[in-house]
Amino acid sequence: MSYRVPIGPYHPALEEPYKLDLVCEGETVRDAELHIGFNFRGIEYLAERRNYAQVIALMERVCGICSNVHTLSICQAIERLAGITPPERALYIRVIMAELERLHSHILWAGIAGKVMGFKTMFMASFELRESIMDALEAISGNRVNYAMNRVGGVNRDIEDPGLLLGMLDGIEKALHRSIIPIFTKNHTALTRCVGVGVLSNERAKSLGVVGPTARASGLTQDIRRAAPYAVYERMCFEVPVETGGDVRARLVVRALEILESCKILRHALTTMPGGDWWGSKKKPKVPAGTAISRIEGPRGEVLYSVTADGVSDMPTRIRVRTPTYANMPAIRVMLRGAHLADAPLIQASIDPCYSCTDR
Amino acid sequence: MNDLHQISSVLGLSETWEEKNGSWWIAPAALDIRLMAAVMRSHEARFVTLTAMQLAQDAPIRLDYHWDINGQLLTFTTYAQGNQVPSIVDLCEAADWVERETHENFSIDFTGHDYEPLLLRAGDASGLQLRKEAP
């Protein structure tokens, strides 16, 4: 006999509002229904009523964790439409901000995953370390959440002392090697809780079109930084970690290894960043009629912005935002089938979901 | 580039691919959407998303289907005839949510796809949020 277990939309096992209806037989989940929309703000509608400067601030509010990804994506799309190339230093600053954001997002996720597993030490260690990255972001931008760093044609603030950040990076890397990485990759408690749990096969990952660490943990190699490089990623030396297990452990390991790769990129960018202009043109951009698409590898995977202009108005005709959780979330249903009911919170957390992004 | 020629040829398109703003575009006068999905699947393309838009009031709804092949972004542009478009969900399960969302935003029916609400909650009006005639 089957029975239904409703979880959410507001529930201690979920970090944000959404609803899971689990169909169970005994302790085994047979199927799951997902319901989203509890954070729906109609941002794509609002974007058609903002000019090209205002819309950047609006898009920064799509997400509270990866806000920089959204401003970078929309600025890149507008720059492509208007034929604007930002100065070299600005492109390096964009890479540095994107990787700092990936670091704090992955470490935040490690903490949340630790909490869901009941491994509170991992939660405390992660959140302590994340603070130093938030301090770095605040030192650069003056803000801890919405950094307001990107503008069409450049960035709003310089990184005046890369040496200071390199010192901070040394400390972060030491702490990573001391606590977070061993917990992620070797700790018996963490790994046994995750092995064989919430499996997404390579075939289903392809067919569902999942992106980011969720895809790379199922053996797909896609990473927009490598496949379709933007800013100055083609000059950065880094590996794209891929695991083939498709389970929660594989997603844990991929993110752990990505943390180390982000440190590598940060060190490279900070030591090779050229001097010169970072602001770009002071003129208001003229955006001709047409459509341009920008894709960024955010912490959770590929973000796509499609911007369409009519060439007359100073407001976009249409902005489409496809966020990574939107692509990854339908896979939760597949991961949950056959799982233990007690693993459901961990499985849904393993894609590092962001419902603010998904609902927009 | 070989992939692009092969895709156009299998779809019987006379139009050519155009590289614009860093991605590849094609806007066929007549596009068999389901055949497109089947061909892209046979090329192991990843379905990225669908962008729907109405450029002016009373204009037909434009549909951009975005696919990725090894990091190359390919977009097919077509227009909805009336309010009905064939669904590709049975050929490409990744299209499920975006077809449901497009239905909610533009009141387009994807034929062959059972409609379930996605972003809208019970009692919300469906269908006209992103149409230009929306208030």
Tab-separated table of C-alpha atoms in Angstrom:
chain	number	residue	atom	x	y	z
A	1	MET	CA	0.000	0.000	0.000
A	2	SER	CA	1.401	3.401	-0.930
A	3	TYR	CA	1.001	6.647	0.990
A	4	ARG	CA	1.929	10.268	0.250
A	5	VAL	CA	4.327	12.374	2.279
A	6	PRO	CA	4.011	16.080	1.570
A	7	ILE	CA	7.156	18.105	2.328
A	8	GLY	CA	6.984	21.870	2.069
A	9	PRO	CA	6.555	24.440	0.731
A	10	TYR	CA	7.882	25.589	4.122
A	11	HIS	CA	9.674	22.846	5.968
A	12	PRO	CA	12.800	22.391	8.134
A	13	ALA	CA	14.275	19.981	5.563
A	14	LEU	CA	14.077	22.562	2.761
A	15	GLU	CA	16.148	25.733	2.704
A	16	GLU	CA	13.734	27.592	0.437
A	17	PRO	CA	10.062	27.308	-0.406
A	18	TYR	CA	9.049	24.539	-2.757
A	19	LYS	CA	6.962	21.444	-2.386
A	20	LEU	CA	7.746	17.771	-2.747
A	21	ASP	CA	4.951	15.218	-2.721
A	22	LEU	CA	6.548	11.833	-2.150
A	23	VAL	CA	4.704	8.637	-3.002
A	24	CYS	CA	6.111	5.992	-0.664
A	25	GLU	CA	5.802	2.265	-0.089
A	26	GLY	CA	7.096	1.574	3.400
A	27	GLU	CA	10.302	3.599	3.701
A	28	THR	CA	10.958	3.589	-0.048
A	29	VAL	CA	10.126	6.533	-2.303
A	30	ARG	CA	8.371	5.266	-5.429
A	31	ASP	CA	7.743	8.616	-7.100
A	32	ALA	CA	7.884	12.310	-6.395
A	33	GLU	CA	6.012	15.373	-7.607
A	34	LEU	CA	7.720	18.752	-7.533
A	35	HIS	CA	5.908	22.056	-7.181
A	36	ILE	CA	7.656	25.408	-7.608
A	37	GLY	CA	6.482	28.988	-8.048
A	38	PHE	CA	6.321	30.043	-4.394
A	39	ASN	CA	8.986	32.722	-5.076
A	40	PHE	CA	7.653	33.778	-8.484
A	41	ARG	CA	8.243	37.514	-8.892
A	42	GLY	CA	7.682	38.009	-12.642
A	43	ILE	CA	11.220	39.329	-13.158
A	44	GLU	CA	11.155	38.737	-16.936
A	45	TYR	CA	8.010	40.902	-17.081
A	46	LEU	CA	9.622	43.614	-14.934
A	47	ALA	CA	12.760	43.554	-17.109
A	48	GLU	CA	10.754	44.836	-20.082
A	49	ARG	CA	9.935	47.917	-18.013
A	50	ARG	CA	13.510	48.901	-17.009
A	51	ASN	CA	16.167	50.667	-19.065
A	52	TYR	CA	19.528	49.065	-19.806
A	53	ALA	CA	21.094	50.452	-16.606
A	54	GLN	CA	18.162	49.683	-14.302
A	55	VAL	CA	17.748	46.154	-15.628
A	56	ILE	CA	21.230	45.212	-14.346
A	57	ALA	CA	20.225	46.083	-10.772
A	58	LEU	CA	16.965	44.146	-11.247
A	59	MET	CA	18.742	41.032	-12.521
A	60	GLU	CA	21.183	41.148	-9.617
A	61	ARG	CA	18.140	40.335	-7.453
A	62	VAL	CA	17.284	37.099	-9.297
A	63	CYS	CA	19.532	35.270	-6.825
A	64	GLY	CA	21.027	36.048	-3.442
A	65	ILE	CA	23.926	33.610	-3.758
A	66	CYS	CA	25.056	33.989	-7.365
A	67	SER	CA	23.968	37.577	-7.954
A	68	ASN	CA	27.218	38.378	-9.781
A	69	VAL	CA	26.529	35.669	-12.371
A	70	HIS	CA	23.299	37.383	-13.357
A	71	THR	CA	24.789	40.848	-13.828
A	72	LEU	CA	27.732	39.372	-15.720
A	73	SER	CA	25.385	37.438	-18.021
A	74	ILE	CA	23.170	40.382	-18.824
A	75	CYS	CA	26.085	42.797	-19.291
A	76	GLN	CA	27.767	40.342	-21.661
A	77	ALA	CA	24.580	39.958	-23.703
A	78	ILE	CA	24.080	43.737	-23.981
A	79	GLU	CA	27.776	44.201	-24.861
A	80	ARG	CA	27.458	41.601	-27.625
A	81	LEU	CA	24.407	43.368	-29.041
A	82	ALA	CA	26.034	46.803	-28.861
A	83	GLY	CA	29.448	45.578	-30.088
A	84	ILE	CA	31.258	46.730	-26.931
A	85	THR	CA	34.505	45.120	-25.753
A	86	PRO	CA	35.341	45.811	-22.087
A	87	PRO	CA	38.940	46.657	-21.123
A	88	GLU	CA	41.269	43.745	-20.290
A	89	ARG	CA	41.508	44.611	-16.606
A	90	ALA	CA	37.721	44.596	-16.316
A	91	LEU	CA	37.603	41.086	-17.817
A	92	TYR	CA	40.109	39.846	-15.224
A	93	ILE	CA	38.105	41.467	-12.430
A	94	ARG	CA	34.987	39.704	-13.739
A	95	VAL	CA	36.777	36.335	-13.567
A	96	ILE	CA	38.002	37.059	-10.025
A	97	MET	CA	34.512	37.997	-8.840
A	98	ALA	CA	32.959	34.965	-10.550
A	99	GLU	CA	35.423	32.571	-8.898
A	100	LEU	CA	35.091	34.166	-5.450
A	101	GLU	CA	31.342	33.762	-5.847
A	102	ARG	CA	31.758	30.097	-6.857
A	103	LEU	CA	33.978	29.538	-3.801
A	104	HIS	CA	31.512	31.005	-1.336
A	105	SER	CA	28.567	29.259	-3.014
A	106	HIS	CA	30.235	25.810	-2.982
A	107	ILE	CA	31.364	26.248	0.625
A	108	LEU	CA	27.893	27.422	1.636
A	109	TRP	CA	26.510	24.293	0.004
A	110	ALA	CA	29.034	22.133	1.897
A	111	GLY	CA	27.719	23.606	5.134
A	112	ILE	CA	24.085	23.041	4.204
A	113	ALA	CA	24.824	19.479	3.068
A	114	GLY	CA	26.614	18.885	6.374
A	115	LYS	CA	23.604	20.135	8.286
A	116	VAL	CA	21.214	17.938	6.270
A	117	MET	CA	23.476	14.910	6.902
A	118	GLY	CA	23.518	15.667	10.616
A	119	PHE	CA	27.263	16.387	10.388
A	120	LYS	CA	27.326	19.662	12.292
A	121	THR	CA	31.143	19.905	12.373
A	122	MET	CA	31.132	20.216	8.573
A	123	PHE	CA	28.498	22.930	8.829
A	124	MET	CA	30.533	24.946	11.365
A	125	ALA	CA	33.848	24.527	9.500
A	126	SER	CA	32.264	25.538	6.186
A	127	PHE	CA	30.489	28.608	7.486
A	128	GLU	CA	33.584	29.824	9.311
A	129	LEU	CA	35.632	29.593	6.125
A	130	ARG	CA	32.907	31.117	4.000
A	131	GLU	CA	33.081	34.237	6.164
A	132	SER	CA	36.631	34.973	5.005
A	133	ILE	CA	35.492	34.776	1.367
A	134	MET	CA	32.551	37.047	2.141
A	135	ASP	CA	35.072	39.437	3.720
A	136	ALA	CA	37.097	39.396	0.482
A	137	LEU	CA	33.966	40.118	-1.575
A	138	GLU	CA	33.025	42.924	0.797
A	139	ALA	CA	36.542	44.371	0.656
A	140	ILE	CA	36.341	44.514	-3.157
A	141	SER	CA	32.757	45.614	-3.668
A	142	GLY	CA	31.570	47.061	-0.364
A	143	ASN	CA	28.753	44.502	-0.313
A	144	ARG	CA	28.266	40.968	0.951
A	145	VAL	CA	25.384	39.904	-1.304
A	146	ASN	CA	24.611	42.132	-4.271
A	147	TYR	CA	28.072	43.285	-5.322
A	148	ALA	CA	27.035	45.669	-8.139
A	149	MET	CA	30.387	45.047	-9.829
A	150	ASN	CA	29.322	44.690	-13.459
A	151	ARG	CA	28.294	47.435	-15.809
A	152	VAL	CA	27.868	47.443	-19.582
A	153	GLY	CA	31.395	47.896	-20.981
A	154	GLY	CA	33.372	47.280	-17.794
A	155	VAL	CA	33.172	47.030	-14.023
A	156	ASN	CA	32.148	49.527	-11.353
A	157	ARG	CA	35.142	49.019	-9.031
A	158	ASP	CA	38.787	48.182	-9.366
A	159	ILE	CA	40.709	45.602	-7.344
A	160	GLU	CA	43.311	48.013	-6.110
A	161	ASP	CA	45.527	45.622	-4.194
A	162	PRO	CA	45.593	42.097	-5.672
A	163	GLY	CA	48.449	41.279	-3.244
A	164	LEU	CA	46.100	41.629	-0.290
A	165	LEU	CA	43.691	39.153	-1.905
A	166	LEU	CA	46.546	36.735	-2.610
A	167	GLY	CA	47.378	36.752	1.109
A	168	MET	CA	43.734	36.062	1.903
A	169	LEU	CA	43.712	33.268	-0.695
A	170	ASP	CA	46.698	31.611	1.012
A	171	GLY	CA	44.732	31.489	4.263
A	172	ILE	CA	41.600	30.177	2.527
A	173	GLU	CA	43.554	27.441	0.725
A	174	LYS	CA	45.229	26.319	3.946
A	175	ALA	CA	41.866	26.065	5.698
A	176	LEU	CA	40.399	24.203	2.717
A	177	HIS	CA	43.169	21.605	2.812
A	178	ARG	CA	42.944	21.339	6.582
A	179	SER	CA	39.190	20.800	6.953
A	180	ILE	CA	36.763	21.150	4.029
A	181	ILE	CA	38.493	19.085	1.339
A	182	PRO	CA	39.313	16.089	3.598
A	183	ILE	CA	35.723	16.124	4.918
A	184	PHE	CA	34.391	16.212	1.347
A	185	THR	CA	36.678	13.587	-0.123
A	186	LYS	CA	37.884	11.264	2.669
A	187	ASN	CA	35.689	11.499	5.745
A	188	HIS	CA	34.036	8.145	6.399
A	189	THR	CA	30.887	9.623	7.974
A	190	ALA	CA	30.275	12.008	5.060
A	191	LEU	CA	31.007	9.522	2.313
A	192	THR	CA	29.096	6.528	3.655
A	193	ARG	CA	26.045	8.762	3.994
A	194	CYS	CA	26.292	9.615	0.269
A	195	VAL	CA	27.558	6.551	-1.637
A	196	GLY	CA	24.905	5.088	-3.936
A	197	VAL	CA	22.313	7.632	-2.794
A	198	GLY	CA	20.247	9.630	-5.303
A	199	VAL	CA	21.820	8.195	-8.440
A	200	LEU	CA	21.396	10.024	-11.760
A	201	SER	CA	22.789	7.918	-14.590
A	202	ASN	CA	24.819	9.431	-17.409
A	203	GLU	CA	22.035	8.614	-19.874
A	204	ARG	CA	19.313	10.354	-17.832
A	205	ALA	CA	21.600	13.312	-17.107
A	206	LYS	CA	22.019	13.809	-20.865
A	207	SER	CA	18.354	13.349	-21.612
A	208	LEU	CA	17.204	15.720	-18.839
A	209	GLY	CA	19.741	18.343	-19.956
A	210	VAL	CA	21.176	18.859	-16.458
A	211	VAL	CA	24.065	21.285	-16.076
A	212	GLY	CA	26.975	22.227	-13.824
A	213	PRO	CA	28.317	20.015	-11.010
A	214	THR	CA	25.134	17.882	-11.198
A	215	ALA	CA	25.983	17.002	-14.834
A	216	ARG	CA	29.706	16.581	-14.171
A	217	ALA	CA	28.985	14.183	-11.297
A	218	SER	CA	27.142	11.985	-13.827
A	219	GLY	CA	30.088	11.846	-16.212
A	220	LEU	CA	29.214	14.781	-18.504
A	221	THR	CA	32.184	17.052	-19.167
A	222	GLN	CA	30.315	20.240	-20.044
A	223	ASP	CA	31.609	23.487	-18.481
A	224	ILE	CA	30.880	26.742	-20.293
A	225	ARG	CA	34.180	28.240	-19.038
A	226	ARG	CA	35.961	25.600	-21.133
A	227	ALA	CA	33.443	24.840	-23.922
A	228	ALA	CA	32.504	28.442	-24.810
A	229	PRO	CA	34.960	30.644	-22.863
A	230	TYR	CA	33.988	34.205	-21.926
A	231	ALA	CA	35.826	37.068	-20.181
A	232	VAL	CA	39.440	35.717	-20.018
A	233	TYR	CA	38.763	32.087	-19.111
A	234	GLU	CA	40.566	30.826	-22.214
A	235	ARG	CA	43.792	32.138	-20.618
A	236	MET	CA	43.231	30.469	-17.244
A	237	CYS	CA	44.788	27.109	-16.358
A	238	PHE	CA	42.280	24.844	-14.654
A	239	GLU	CA	40.853	21.339	-14.809
A	240	VAL	CA	37.181	20.436	-15.092
A	241	PRO	CA	36.566	17.769	-12.412
A	242	VAL	CA	34.292	14.961	-13.592
A	243	GLU	CA	33.005	11.950	-11.633
A	244	THR	CA	31.027	9.050	-13.008
A	245	GLY	CA	29.154	7.712	-9.960
A	246	GLY	CA	26.130	9.978	-10.448
A	247	ASP	CA	25.334	9.773	-6.710
A	248	VAL	CA	25.394	12.329	-3.899
A	249	ARG	CA	29.032	11.393	-3.173
A	250	ALA	CA	30.031	12.219	-6.774
A	251	ARG	CA	28.314	15.611	-6.517
A	252	LEU	CA	30.118	16.224	-3.218
A	253	VAL	CA	33.517	15.332	-4.703
A	254	VAL	CA	33.016	17.378	-7.894
A	255	ARG	CA	32.258	20.488	-5.842
A	256	ALA	CA	35.231	19.860	-3.533
A	257	LEU	CA	37.604	19.597	-6.487
A	258	GLU	CA	36.020	22.670	-8.111
A	259	ILE	CA	36.803	24.665	-4.968
A	260	LEU	CA	40.494	23.889	-5.499
A	261	GLU	CA	40.274	24.741	-9.217
A	262	SER	CA	38.644	28.080	-8.355
A	263	CYS	CA	41.619	28.855	-6.083
A	264	LYS	CA	43.934	28.021	-8.998
A	265	ILE	CA	42.029	30.369	-11.332
A	266	LEU	CA	41.983	33.120	-8.699
A	267	ARG	CA	45.738	32.887	-8.159
A	268	HIS	CA	46.361	32.940	-11.919
A	269	ALA	CA	44.044	35.910	-12.521
A	270	LEU	CA	45.361	37.912	-9.558
A	271	THR	CA	49.009	37.470	-10.570
A	272	THR	CA	48.559	38.119	-14.307
A	273	MET	CA	45.934	40.889	-14.235
A	274	PRO	CA	47.116	43.753	-16.470
A	275	GLY	CA	46.993	47.397	-15.375
A	276	GLY	CA	45.019	50.109	-17.098
A	277	ASP	CA	41.395	51.055	-17.519
A	278	TRP	CA	38.665	48.942	-15.921
A	279	TRP	CA	35.660	51.253	-16.267
A	280	GLY	CA	35.378	51.257	-20.065
A	281	SER	CA	33.371	53.791	-22.034
A	282	LYS	CA	31.534	56.474	-20.078
A	283	LYS	CA	28.973	56.885	-22.874
A	284	LYS	CA	25.502	55.420	-22.567
A	285	PRO	CA	25.477	52.294	-24.800
A	286	LYS	CA	23.483	52.397	-28.025
A	287	VAL	CA	21.778	49.049	-28.355
A	288	PRO	CA	20.751	48.169	-31.921
A	289	ALA	CA	17.850	45.917	-32.851
A	290	GLY	CA	18.548	42.214	-32.523
A	291	THR	CA	18.997	39.360	-30.093
A	292	ALA	CA	22.155	38.305	-28.282
A	293	ILE	CA	22.722	35.383	-25.969
A	294	SER	CA	25.172	35.114	-23.135
A	295	ARG	CA	26.070	31.964	-21.245
A	296	ILE	CA	28.020	31.798	-17.992
A	297	GLU	CA	29.128	28.838	-15.882
A	298	GLY	CA	27.608	29.780	-12.531
A	299	PRO	CA	28.272	27.829	-9.323
A	300	ARG	CA	25.251	25.602	-10.055
A	301	GLY	CA	25.848	25.377	-13.805
A	302	GLU	CA	25.062	27.121	-17.049
A	303	VAL	CA	23.087	30.370	-16.870
A	304	LEU	CA	21.615	31.661	-20.132
A	305	TYR	CA	20.410	35.175	-20.858
A	306	SER	CA	18.762	36.063	-24.154
A	307	VAL	CA	18.337	39.811	-24.645
A	308	THR	CA	16.261	41.225	-27.501
A	309	ALA	CA	16.239	44.918	-28.401
A	310	ASP	CA	14.118	46.855	-30.874
A	311	GLY	CA	16.858	49.452	-31.502
A	312	VAL	CA	14.518	52.320	-30.612
A	313	SER	CA	13.547	52.048	-26.971
A	314	ASP	CA	16.057	52.322	-24.124
A	315	MET	CA	14.351	49.273	-22.586
A	316	PRO	CA	14.824	45.669	-23.736
A	317	THR	CA	11.962	44.103	-25.695
A	318	ARG	CA	12.486	40.717	-24.068
A	319	ILE	CA	14.867	39.157	-21.573
A	320	ARG	CA	14.831	35.423	-21.057
A	321	VAL	CA	16.621	33.961	-18.043
A	322	ARG	CA	17.323	30.208	-17.879
A	323	THR	CA	18.939	29.414	-14.556
A	324	PRO	CA	20.799	26.183	-13.702
A	325	THR	CA	18.421	24.960	-10.994
A	326	TYR	CA	15.572	25.275	-13.513
A	327	ALA	CA	17.445	22.752	-15.690
A	328	ASN	CA	18.523	20.519	-12.799
A	329	MET	CA	15.412	20.324	-10.690
A	330	PRO	CA	13.356	17.867	-12.779
A	331	ALA	CA	16.211	15.385	-12.191
A	332	ILE	CA	15.348	15.277	-8.457
A	333	ARG	CA	12.317	13.163	-9.321
A	334	VAL	CA	14.584	10.607	-11.024
A	335	MET	CA	17.105	10.673	-8.145
A	336	LEU	CA	14.358	10.098	-5.565
A	337	ARG	CA	12.792	7.027	-7.154
A	338	GLY	CA	13.819	3.985	-5.122
A	339	ALA	CA	15.531	6.084	-2.433
A	340	HIS	CA	14.927	5.835	1.314
A	341	LEU	CA	12.511	8.449	2.594
A	342	ALA	CA	15.144	9.612	5.110
A	343	ASP	CA	17.535	10.428	2.226
A	344	ALA	CA	15.044	12.711	0.440
A	345	PRO	CA	16.270	15.970	2.062
A	346	LEU	CA	19.898	15.141	1.250
A	347	ILE	CA	19.085	14.139	-2.338
A	348	GLN	CA	17.206	17.357	-3.079
A	349	ALA	CA	20.022	19.351	-1.437
A	350	SER	CA	22.654	17.559	-3.519
A	351	ILE	CA	21.862	19.557	-6.673
A	352	ASP	CA	22.486	22.735	-4.629
A	353	PRO	CA	19.033	24.038	-5.562
A	354	CYS	CA	18.193	27.715	-5.706
A	355	TYR	CA	14.471	28.407	-5.834
A	356	SER	CA	14.920	32.145	-5.981
A	357	CYS	CA	16.693	31.596	-9.341
A	358	THR	CA	14.222	28.935	-10.483
A	359	ASP	CA	11.096	30.954	-9.792
A	360	ARG	CA	12.505	34.326	-10.863
B	1	MET	CA	30.257	23.459	-39.140
B	2	ASN	CA	29.789	19.943	-40.515
B	3	ASP	CA	27.068	19.359	-37.950
B	4	LEU	CA	25.260	22.521	-39.048
B	5	HIS	CA	25.226	21.507	-42.737
B	6	GLN	CA	24.082	18.000	-41.881
B	7	ILE	CA	21.296	19.301	-39.644
B	8	SER	CA	19.995	21.717	-42.292
B	9	SER	CA	20.192	19.070	-44.938
B	10	VAL	CA	18.241	16.446	-42.937
B	11	LEU	CA	15.620	19.069	-42.087
B	12	GLY	CA	15.418	20.056	-45.767
B	13	LEU	CA	16.159	23.714	-45.043
B	14	SER	CA	17.251	26.032	-47.816
B	15	GLU	CA	18.215	28.819	-45.394
B	16	THR	CA	21.793	29.033	-44.162
B	17	TRP	CA	23.149	29.287	-40.638
B	18	GLU	CA	24.328	32.716	-39.596
B	19	GLU	CA	26.824	33.458	-36.821
B	20	LYS	CA	25.569	36.405	-34.773
B	21	ASN	CA	26.858	37.668	-31.434
B	22	GLY	CA	28.735	34.477	-30.694
B	23	SER	CA	26.107	31.846	-31.534
B	24	TRP	CA	24.610	30.215	-34.636
B	25	TRP	CA	21.114	31.094	-35.847
B	26	ILE	CA	18.756	29.832	-38.497
B	27	ALA	CA	15.245	31.128	-39.207
B	28	PRO	CA	13.534	28.703	-41.606
B	29	ALA	CA	10.388	29.849	-43.397
B	30	ALA	CA	8.835	26.506	-42.470
B	31	LEU	CA	10.216	24.449	-39.622
B	32	ASP	CA	8.981	21.031	-38.600
B	33	ILE	CA	9.570	21.437	-34.859
B	34	ARG	CA	9.245	17.760	-34.040
B	35	LEU	CA	11.625	16.755	-36.814
B	36	MET	CA	14.066	19.402	-35.523
B	37	ALA	CA	13.926	17.835	-32.044
B	38	ALA	CA	14.454	14.345	-33.457
B	39	VAL	CA	17.412	15.473	-35.580
B	40	MET	CA	19.022	17.360	-32.697
B	41	ARG	CA	18.598	14.301	-30.506
B	42	SER	CA	20.317	12.136	-33.101
B	43	HIS	CA	23.227	14.620	-33.040
B	44	GLU	CA	23.360	14.275	-29.215
B	45	ALA	CA	22.580	17.981	-28.873
B	46	ARG	CA	21.616	19.221	-25.411
B	47	PHE	CA	18.347	21.146	-25.276
B	48	VAL	CA	19.177	24.379	-23.450
B	49	THR	CA	15.874	26.233	-23.428
B	50	LEU	CA	13.134	27.875	-25.429
B	51	THR	CA	12.746	31.650	-25.584
B	52	ALA	CA	9.317	32.909	-26.549
B	53	MET	CA	8.658	36.560	-27.320
B	54	GLN	CA	6.141	38.862	-28.911
B	55	LEU	CA	7.942	41.787	-30.521
B	56	ALA	CA	4.860	43.962	-30.924
B	57	GLN	CA	1.182	43.892	-30.077
B	58	ASP	CA	-0.678	41.552	-32.466
B	59	ALA	CA	2.648	40.162	-33.762
B	60	PRO	CA	2.924	36.369	-33.857
B	61	ILE	CA	4.793	34.711	-30.991
B	62	ARG	CA	8.424	34.091	-31.904
B	63	LEU	CA	9.992	30.892	-30.573
B	64	ASP	CA	13.784	30.457	-30.326
B	65	TYR	CA	14.810	26.851	-29.628
B	66	HIS	CA	18.354	26.808	-28.212
B	67	TRP	CA	20.555	23.701	-28.435
B	68	ASP	CA	24.150	23.036	-27.496
B	69	ILE	CA	26.527	20.790	-29.404
B	70	ASN	CA	29.985	20.637	-27.771
B	71	GLY	CA	29.739	24.189	-26.490
B	72	GLN	CA	28.389	25.605	-29.753
B	73	LEU	CA	24.998	27.261	-29.255
B	74	LEU	CA	22.525	26.709	-32.110
B	75	THR	CA	19.200	28.516	-32.285
B	76	PHE	CA	16.211	27.737	-34.499
B	77	THR	CA	13.811	30.645	-34.815
B	78	THR	CA	10.226	29.982	-35.799
B	79	TYR	CA	6.787	31.548	-35.240
B	80	ALA	CA	3.741	30.030	-33.605
B	81	GLN	CA	0.839	29.594	-36.006
B	82	GLY	CA	-2.150	30.749	-34.006
B	83	ASN	CA	-1.797	29.592	-30.441
B	84	GLN	CA	-0.745	26.026	-31.099
B	85	VAL	CA	2.713	24.508	-31.371
B	86	PRO	CA	3.572	20.804	-31.387
B	87	SER	CA	5.179	19.657	-28.155
B	88	ILE	CA	8.615	18.009	-28.259
B	89	VAL	CA	8.440	16.566	-24.742
B	90	ASP	CA	8.170	12.961	-25.949
B	91	LEU	CA	11.369	13.474	-27.968
B	92	CYS	CA	13.191	15.679	-25.480
B	93	GLU	CA	12.185	15.424	-21.817
B	94	ALA	CA	14.264	18.512	-20.977
B	95	ALA	CA	11.579	20.608	-22.721
B	96	ASP	CA	8.897	19.751	-20.150
B	97	TRP	CA	9.172	22.707	-17.769
B	98	VAL	CA	9.895	25.314	-20.409
B	99	GLU	CA	6.856	24.335	-22.490
B	100	ARG	CA	4.694	24.594	-19.357
B	101	GLU	CA	6.192	27.978	-18.492
B	102	THR	CA	5.737	29.269	-22.050
B	103	HIS	CA	2.109	28.149	-21.901
B	104	GLU	CA	1.653	30.178	-18.717
B	105	ASN	CA	3.415	33.286	-20.047
B	106	PHE	CA	2.116	33.386	-23.628
B	107	SER	CA	-1.005	31.227	-23.627
B	108	ILE	CA	0.456	28.883	-26.222
B	109	ASP	CA	-0.797	25.311	-26.261
B	110	PHE	CA	1.864	22.717	-26.848
B	111	THR	CA	-0.184	20.002	-28.476
B	112	GLY	CA	0.490	16.532	-27.112
B	113	HIS	CA	1.664	17.858	-23.737
B	114	ASP	CA	-0.703	17.636	-20.787
B	115	TYR	CA	-0.672	21.013	-19.096
B	116	GLU	CA	0.208	21.129	-15.419
B	117	PRO	CA	0.772	24.477	-13.686
B	118	LEU	CA	4.443	25.281	-13.122
B	119	LEU	CA	5.069	28.774	-11.776
B	120	LEU	CA	1.505	29.910	-11.260
B	121	ARG	CA	-0.375	28.976	-8.139
B	122	ALA	CA	-4.006	27.921	-7.856
B	123	GLY	CA	-6.343	30.751	-8.768
B	124	ASP	CA	-3.781	32.744	-10.817
B	125	ALA	CA	-4.765	33.684	-14.359
B	126	SER	CA	-2.767	31.736	-16.871
B	127	GLY	CA	-1.451	32.792	-20.188
B	128	LEU	CA	-0.972	36.455	-20.786
B	129	GLN	CA	1.812	37.721	-18.588
B	130	LEU	CA	4.443	38.308	-21.273
B	131	ARG	CA	2.185	39.079	-24.229
B	132	LYS	CA	2.475	42.670	-25.374
B	133	GLU	CA	-1.243	43.264	-24.942
B	134	ALA	CA	-0.904	42.373	-21.256
B	135	PRO	CA	-1.767	45.271	-18.987
